[in-house]
Short mmCIF file of C-alpha atoms in Angstrom, two decimals:
data_model
loop_
_atom_site.label_atom_id
_atom_site.label_comp_id
_atom_site.label_asym_id
_atom_site.label_seq_id
_atom_site.Cartn_x
_atom_site.Cartn_y
_atom_site.Cartn_z
CA MET A 1 97.33 70.63 133.71
CA ALA A 2 94.60 72.50 131.65
CA PRO A 3 96.10 74.18 128.47
CA GLN A 4 96.41 77.72 127.82
CA VAL A 5 95.02 79.06 124.54
CA VAL A 6 96.98 81.93 122.88
CA LYS A 7 95.51 83.59 119.77
CA LEU A 8 98.05 85.44 117.56
CA GLY A 9 96.33 88.23 115.83
CA GLY A 10 96.47 88.20 112.15
CA SER A 11 97.75 91.73 111.93
CA LEU A 12 100.88 90.58 113.61
CA GLU A 13 101.90 89.17 110.32
CA ARG A 14 101.96 92.71 108.93
CA SER A 15 103.00 94.85 111.92
CA GLY A 16 104.90 92.46 114.25
CA ASP A 17 107.59 89.84 114.47
CA ILE A 18 105.16 86.90 114.23
CA ARG A 19 107.87 84.56 113.12
CA SER A 20 109.98 85.18 116.35
CA LEU A 21 106.84 85.07 118.50
CA ALA A 22 105.75 81.80 117.11
CA SER A 23 109.18 80.20 117.66
CA ARG A 24 109.26 81.39 121.24
CA LEU A 25 105.97 80.08 121.90
CA SER A 26 106.69 76.75 120.40
CA ALA A 27 109.00 76.04 123.30
CA ALA A 28 106.37 76.83 125.85
CA PRO A 29 104.69 73.57 126.94
CA GLY A 30 100.92 73.24 127.31
CA LEU A 31 99.99 76.00 124.83
CA VAL A 32 97.50 75.85 122.04
CA LEU A 33 98.03 78.68 119.44
CA VAL A 34 95.15 79.95 117.40
CA PRO A 35 96.06 81.84 114.22
CA GLY A 36 94.13 85.01 113.01
CA GLY A 37 93.34 85.37 109.40
CA GLY A 38 95.57 88.39 108.56
CA ARG A 39 95.86 89.26 104.98
CA PHE A 40 94.19 86.07 103.95
CA ALA A 41 90.94 87.20 105.71
CA ASP A 42 91.48 90.78 104.25
CA ALA A 43 91.23 89.02 100.82
CA VAL A 44 87.82 87.66 101.76
CA ARG A 45 86.67 91.19 102.77
CA GLU A 46 87.89 92.64 99.47
CA ALA A 47 85.91 89.86 97.50
CA GLU A 48 82.77 90.29 99.58
CA ARG A 49 81.14 93.21 97.63
CA PRO A 50 82.35 92.47 94.01
CA LEU A 51 80.99 89.02 94.34
CA ALA A 52 78.01 89.78 96.40
CA LEU A 53 78.99 87.17 98.91
CA SER A 54 76.67 86.12 101.75
CA GLY A 55 77.67 86.40 105.51
CA PRO A 56 77.86 82.59 105.90
CA ALA A 57 80.05 82.18 102.80
CA CYS A 58 82.46 84.93 104.03
CA HIS A 59 82.57 83.25 107.47
CA ARG A 60 83.63 79.93 106.05
CA MET A 61 86.13 81.56 103.78
CA ALA A 62 87.55 83.44 106.76
CA VAL A 63 87.84 80.11 108.70
CA LEU A 64 89.97 78.84 105.73
CA ALA A 65 92.06 82.06 105.92
CA MET A 66 92.93 81.07 109.50
CA GLU A 67 93.70 77.63 108.14
CA GLN A 68 96.06 79.30 105.69
CA MET A 69 97.80 81.33 108.45
CA ALA A 70 98.28 78.11 110.50
CA HIS A 71 100.30 76.70 107.51
CA ALA A 72 102.33 79.93 107.51
CA LEU A 73 102.96 79.64 111.28
CA GLN A 74 103.92 75.94 110.90
CA ASP A 75 106.48 77.08 108.33
CA CYS A 76 107.79 79.85 110.74
CA ALA A 77 108.00 77.51 113.74
CA PRO A 78 108.25 73.84 112.68
CA ALA A 79 108.30 72.69 116.35
CA LEU A 80 104.69 73.47 116.62
CA ARG A 81 102.39 70.34 116.73
CA PRO A 82 99.69 70.73 113.92
CA CYS A 83 96.24 69.75 115.35
CA ARG A 84 92.97 69.51 113.61
CA THR A 85 90.77 67.57 116.07
CA LEU A 86 89.79 67.74 119.72
CA GLY A 87 91.55 64.44 120.28
CA GLU A 88 94.90 65.72 118.74
CA LEU A 89 94.74 68.91 120.90
CA ASN A 90 94.14 66.87 124.02
CA SER A 91 96.93 64.52 123.12
CA ALA A 92 99.37 67.64 122.64
CA ALA A 93 98.30 69.03 125.98
CA HIS A 94 98.94 65.62 127.71
CA ARG A 95 102.34 65.39 126.12
CA ARG A 96 103.04 69.08 127.07
CA VAL A 97 103.89 70.15 123.64
CA THR A 98 102.71 73.45 121.94
CA ALA A 99 99.86 72.79 119.66
CA LEU A 100 98.94 74.70 116.51
CA TRP A 101 95.28 74.67 115.63
CA PHE A 102 94.29 74.18 112.10
CA PRO A 103 90.65 75.07 112.60
CA ALA A 104 88.62 74.20 109.48
CA GLN A 105 87.98 70.57 110.39
CA MET A 106 86.38 71.58 113.70
CA LEU A 107 84.70 74.85 112.73
CA LEU A 108 83.21 74.75 109.36
CA HIS A 109 79.37 74.46 109.52
CA HIS A 110 79.58 73.99 113.22
CA PRO A 111 76.05 74.46 114.73
CA GLU A 112 77.10 76.35 117.81
CA ILE A 113 78.95 79.14 115.89
CA PRO A 114 77.13 81.93 113.92
CA GLU A 115 78.37 82.28 110.50
CA SER A 116 78.94 86.07 110.24
CA TRP A 117 81.62 88.74 110.36
CA GLU A 118 80.65 89.31 113.99
CA VAL A 119 82.43 86.07 114.75
CA THR A 120 86.22 86.36 114.17
CA SER A 121 89.22 84.50 115.32
CA ASP A 122 88.96 86.12 118.87
CA SER A 123 85.67 84.64 119.37
CA LEU A 124 86.69 81.32 117.81
CA ALA A 125 89.72 81.20 120.17
CA CYS A 126 87.29 81.77 123.20
CA TRP A 127 85.14 78.98 121.98
CA LEU A 128 88.08 76.63 121.64
CA ALA A 129 89.21 77.68 125.23
CA ARG A 130 85.91 76.68 126.65
CA THR A 131 85.77 73.36 124.63
CA LEU A 132 89.26 72.45 125.89
CA GLY A 133 88.52 73.47 129.49
CA ALA A 134 91.46 75.85 129.33
CA GLU A 135 92.48 77.80 132.33
CA GLN A 136 93.42 80.97 130.40
CA LEU A 137 92.97 82.62 127.09
CA VAL A 138 95.57 85.19 125.85
CA LEU A 139 94.80 87.37 122.96
CA VAL A 140 98.05 88.84 121.37
CA LYS A 141 97.31 91.91 119.64
CA ALA A 142 99.20 94.22 117.28
CA PRO A 143 102.16 96.30 118.57
CA GLY A 144 100.97 99.47 120.25
CA ALA A 145 97.29 98.15 120.84
CA PRO A 146 95.69 100.14 123.79
CA VAL A 147 95.36 96.95 126.00
CA PRO A 148 93.13 97.48 129.02
CA PRO A 149 94.03 96.07 132.48
CA SER A 150 90.94 93.88 132.89
CA LYS A 151 91.71 90.20 133.16
CA ARG A 152 88.18 88.75 133.58
CA PRO A 153 85.70 87.81 130.96
CA GLU A 154 83.46 90.76 132.42
CA GLY A 155 85.84 93.18 130.53
CA ALA A 156 84.77 91.63 127.16
CA ARG A 157 81.85 94.07 126.56
CA GLU A 158 84.17 97.08 127.08
CA TRP A 159 86.75 95.47 124.69
CA ALA A 160 84.11 94.95 122.06
CA ALA A 161 82.84 98.51 122.38
CA ARG A 162 86.42 99.76 121.88
CA GLY A 163 86.80 97.52 118.75
CA LEU A 164 89.55 95.51 120.42
CA VAL A 165 87.64 92.21 119.90
CA ASP A 166 84.61 91.34 117.72
CA ALA A 167 81.07 91.98 118.43
CA ALA A 168 80.26 88.37 119.29
CA PHE A 169 83.20 88.01 121.83
CA PRO A 170 81.20 88.93 124.96
CA MET A 171 78.71 86.01 124.25
CA PHE A 172 81.66 83.62 124.01
CA ALA A 173 83.38 85.06 127.07
CA ASP A 174 80.33 84.76 129.22
CA ALA A 175 80.51 80.84 128.58
CA PHE A 176 84.22 80.68 129.49
CA SER A 177 85.13 80.26 133.17
CA GLY A 178 88.83 81.00 132.81
CA THR A 179 90.82 84.06 132.76
CA ILE A 180 91.05 86.22 129.60
CA ARG A 181 94.01 88.54 129.05
CA LEU A 182 94.87 90.94 126.27
CA VAL A 183 98.44 91.80 125.48
CA ALA A 184 100.21 93.81 122.89
CA ALA A 185 102.86 92.04 120.95
CA ASP A 186 105.45 94.73 121.78
CA ASP A 187 104.77 94.54 125.55
CA ALA A 188 107.83 92.61 126.28
CA ALA A 189 107.33 92.65 130.14
CA ALA A 190 103.86 91.23 129.75
CA LEU A 191 104.98 88.62 127.54
CA ASP A 192 107.72 87.56 129.74
CA ARG A 193 105.42 87.29 132.62
CA LEU A 194 102.91 85.00 130.68
CA PHE A 195 105.52 82.98 128.80
CA PRO A 196 108.98 83.21 130.48
CA PRO A 197 111.75 82.80 127.98
CA THR A 198 113.35 79.41 127.88
CA ALA A 199 116.98 78.46 127.05
CA SER A 200 115.84 76.94 123.88
CA ALA A 201 113.89 80.04 122.78
CA ALA A 202 116.62 82.55 123.76
#
């Protein structure tokens, strides 16, 4: 079966129960979790102006912020399988275990990916979903996020215009043939539909 890619927004680390959510998803077979950058990416933004950093440098530092968040999620949910290469991700999907993507090895200096703030973890999750041939990409947003009903990549331009995803996301969504869903972290009904609770996660 094709995997599902689930991106956990970095803001959940500040405004949601990311520990419980990561633990719950660790019991859902066939998922690939993509971490946002959270406060680690915010630190890059704060350093950009004082240090006169270039866009490419900030992009690479933000990818490393995602890497740091992956370490945090691994600590929150030790059952997650850490994966750094395409081979490791495919192996996790074959074994039907939940993979946690540590993105730096695959992303840094990748020729297909523009190095700018227009490309954030949302776009990078979409790139990974296409690379893996995933059937679905789910972007879990902060509690209370105004999530629209559209489930197809065609909605990506509206999402970008509303600031729900980054500016480059429509370009990545156009190249992805699967379904894309946005869900707020406090939408229990939507989460239950997408990831039914299991006995081990209850």
